[in-house]
Amino acid sequence: MEGQILNSIEVSNVDYSYRKNHVLKNLNFTLPLGESIAILGANGCGKSTLLSILAGVRRCPGAAMMYGNSDLTKDKKLRSKLIGYVPQTDPLLPELSVRDNLLLWLKGPAKELDAALELPSVKMLNIESFIKKPVKALSGGMRKRVSLATALINDPQILIMDEPAAALDLCYKAEIRDYLAAFHESGRTLLLTTHDEEDLSIITLLCLIRDGQLHKSSRVVRGDELISVIKGERDVP
């Protein structure tokens, strides 16, 4: 399957509980590739949990993610090559420099970092101007760009991002949104959760989690209609 790019991942048997809180109830769905996808839902509905399962950060016994003939829950090497993941809380070590943080995430020898920094998706983040600085000296927007770089440094086809604009001011939110739009426009897949309606401007497919189930919407709803759908006052269109 080396070099082959398929058009979907078949996800099945995603079932997850926190003690008595059954947040994801035996989800089975097709994850289309090449789309820009938002997963929305009320707080605590399981959005972040689902993303962490798809990224391989959280174990979900019995779940499968079929990419052609490969199950990404078992083929960790292929999954790490295909998928880059940015959690809501950045994964950076504040005492280390930006460069050293990137080296921790690079899946290859250190000598390959300079070439990785020239990847279009990484270069657009413009982190080289502060690559020698310790992370603790960076602004929130800079840290978010470095977090993105840790996910993109291995040139993934799929970027999974949990709350990309969390805790950022309006300027940085717009900046991150532009980066994500450019990533998707390069022909790759973007999957995110968000509470910021402006992020829906770069979305091609909207999904909602309600009552433990994942529902695909026929269109990207906005405003009062979106709020009513999330609350369960209307059916998912």
XYZ file of C-alpha atoms in Angstrom:
237
model
C 0.000 0.000 0.000
C 3.081 2.243 -0.065
C 2.230 5.503 -1.832
C -1.426 4.545 -2.304
C -4.035 7.094 -1.245
C -7.576 5.781 -0.735
C -10.759 7.819 -0.537
C -12.161 6.735 2.825
C -11.592 5.062 6.172
C -14.262 2.664 7.420
C -14.675 3.132 11.183
C -16.584 0.559 13.202
C -17.421 -0.522 16.762
C -16.414 2.717 18.469
C -17.979 2.318 21.883
C -16.728 4.293 24.863
C -17.838 5.043 28.413
C -16.544 7.089 31.316
C -17.766 5.003 34.223
C -21.564 5.236 33.891
C -21.475 7.911 31.179
C -21.849 6.106 27.849
C -20.654 8.846 25.476
C -20.094 6.940 22.205
C -22.515 4.127 21.418
C -21.174 1.599 18.921
C -20.418 4.114 16.167
C -20.040 2.795 12.616
C -19.347 5.309 9.871
C -17.338 6.109 6.768
C -14.777 8.866 7.150
C -14.433 10.401 3.669
C -10.971 11.618 2.791
C -10.258 14.858 0.968
C -12.942 16.713 2.949
C -12.774 19.415 5.602
C -14.929 17.980 8.381
C -16.222 19.495 11.600
C -17.656 17.404 14.438
C -19.946 19.433 16.660
C -22.032 18.686 19.723
C -22.826 19.780 23.243
C -20.124 19.807 25.922
C -19.389 16.301 27.146
C -20.963 14.560 24.152
C -17.738 12.743 23.207
C -16.257 14.922 20.445
C -12.740 15.049 21.874
C -12.964 11.401 22.863
C -13.788 10.388 19.293
C -10.935 12.437 17.846
C -8.433 10.965 20.300
C -9.604 7.448 19.391
C -9.249 8.141 15.665
C -5.778 9.579 16.280
C -4.748 6.504 18.274
C -4.120 8.420 21.484
C -7.002 6.748 23.336
C -7.552 2.982 23.234
C -10.993 1.724 22.306
C -11.044 -2.088 22.493
C -12.994 -3.659 19.650
C -12.892 -0.616 17.379
C -11.563 -0.885 13.826
C -10.401 1.704 11.276
C -10.043 0.066 7.882
C -7.905 1.887 5.330
C -8.060 -0.516 2.416
C -6.972 -3.844 3.872
C -5.155 -2.293 6.828
C -6.690 -1.747 10.250
C -5.176 1.470 11.539
C -5.926 0.510 15.139
C -3.381 -2.286 14.714
C -1.042 -0.881 12.076
C 0.371 1.924 14.208
C 3.189 2.689 11.771
C 0.746 3.369 8.932
C -1.589 5.330 11.189
C 1.222 7.582 12.424
C 2.246 8.177 8.812
C -1.273 9.034 7.675
C -2.545 11.038 10.652
C -1.292 14.134 12.447
C -3.059 15.112 15.680
C -3.234 18.349 17.648
C -5.039 18.057 21.009
C -6.798 21.003 22.614
C -3.982 21.373 25.168
C -0.686 21.755 23.370
C 1.727 18.805 23.618
C 4.830 20.972 23.888
C 7.586 20.874 26.501
C 7.957 24.523 27.592
C 11.589 24.328 28.727
C 12.775 23.060 25.351
C 13.307 25.124 22.229
C 10.877 24.956 19.336
C 13.450 22.986 17.357
C 13.937 20.425 20.128
C 10.179 20.000 20.470
C 9.917 19.285 16.756
C 12.726 16.738 16.993
C 10.715 14.847 19.624
C 7.848 14.447 17.142
C 9.883 13.818 13.991
C 9.577 10.170 12.950
C 13.038 9.978 11.486
C 16.653 10.968 12.197
C 17.413 14.499 13.364
C 19.237 15.255 10.119
C 15.861 15.116 8.315
C 14.351 18.000 10.296
C 15.636 20.750 8.009
C 14.027 19.056 5.006
C 10.789 18.604 6.951
C 10.751 22.320 7.767
C 10.659 22.972 4.006
C 7.410 21.038 3.542
C 4.803 23.536 2.254
C 2.374 22.764 5.097
C 5.103 23.393 7.704
C 6.795 26.315 5.974
C 3.541 28.288 5.823
C 3.528 28.360 9.652
C 6.621 30.593 9.568
C 8.142 29.151 12.738
C 11.770 29.437 11.629
C 11.910 33.028 12.884
C 11.590 31.760 16.464
C 12.743 28.153 16.134
C 15.591 28.580 18.640
C 13.416 30.149 21.348
C 12.139 28.125 24.305
C 8.444 27.377 24.027
C 7.782 29.078 27.373
C 8.789 32.403 25.788
C 6.197 32.194 23.003
C 2.791 33.817 22.715
C -0.355 31.711 22.568
C -0.597 32.064 18.809
C 3.032 31.057 18.319
C 2.544 28.001 20.543
C -0.471 26.960 18.484
C 1.605 27.243 15.306
C 4.304 25.050 16.849
C 1.676 22.528 17.966
C 0.456 22.425 14.380
C 4.024 21.947 13.183
C 4.514 18.913 15.446
C 1.533 17.303 13.707
C 2.579 18.338 10.187
C 6.310 17.634 10.472
C 5.781 14.051 9.241
C 3.733 15.180 6.211
C 0.402 13.478 7.101
C -2.547 13.123 4.737
C -5.043 13.659 7.565
C -4.913 16.395 10.196
C -7.052 15.922 13.309
C -7.387 19.030 15.449
C -9.349 19.515 18.656
C -10.552 23.106 19.153
C -8.027 24.872 16.888
C -8.984 28.367 18.055
C -9.289 27.681 21.787
C -7.952 30.546 23.978
C -6.707 32.587 21.001
C -7.552 36.196 20.199
C -9.411 37.123 17.006
C -6.280 37.739 14.951
C -4.673 34.433 15.862
C -7.979 32.598 15.314
C -8.135 33.956 11.774
C -4.477 33.069 11.208
C -4.907 29.452 12.329
C -8.084 29.169 10.231
C -6.114 30.283 7.167
C -3.454 27.627 7.833
C -6.097 24.918 8.128
C -7.859 26.047 4.964
C -4.542 25.945 3.077
C -3.867 22.418 4.374
C -7.244 21.226 3.078
C -6.871 23.078 -0.221
C -3.648 21.113 -0.803
C -5.870 18.042 -1.267
C -5.652 16.635 2.241
C -8.193 15.821 4.915
C -9.020 18.074 7.849
C -11.046 16.811 10.819
C -11.740 19.142 13.723
C -13.996 19.932 16.629
C -14.884 23.522 17.350
C -17.112 25.847 19.344
C -16.304 28.753 17.023
C -18.878 29.185 14.256
C -16.351 31.075 12.127
C -14.423 27.813 11.704
C -17.366 26.494 9.692
C -16.350 28.843 6.863
C -13.644 26.330 5.865
C -15.812 23.206 6.336
C -17.178 21.019 3.538
C -18.885 18.392 5.737
C -20.612 18.819 9.090
C -21.203 15.989 11.579
C -22.915 16.122 14.962
C -22.774 13.867 17.999
C -26.092 13.524 19.807
C -27.083 10.854 22.308
C -23.904 8.906 21.610
C -24.495 8.697 17.854
C -22.719 10.423 14.959
C -24.960 12.118 12.393
C -23.796 13.547 9.068
C -25.579 16.711 7.985
C -26.606 17.266 4.377
C -25.314 20.838 4.609
C -23.299 23.113 6.881
C -25.988 24.713 9.065
C -25.310 27.951 10.905
C -26.770 30.361 13.455
C -29.995 29.611 15.320
C -30.605 26.480 13.259
C -27.244 25.038 14.291
C -27.909 25.781 17.973
C -31.305 24.063 17.756
C -29.772 20.997 16.106
C -27.027 20.733 18.740
C -29.639 21.040 21.519
C -31.726 18.309 19.928
C -34.653 20.638 19.261
C -34.443 19.877 15.525
C -33.457 16.841 13.500
C -30.057 16.863 11.827
C -30.777 18.135 8.265
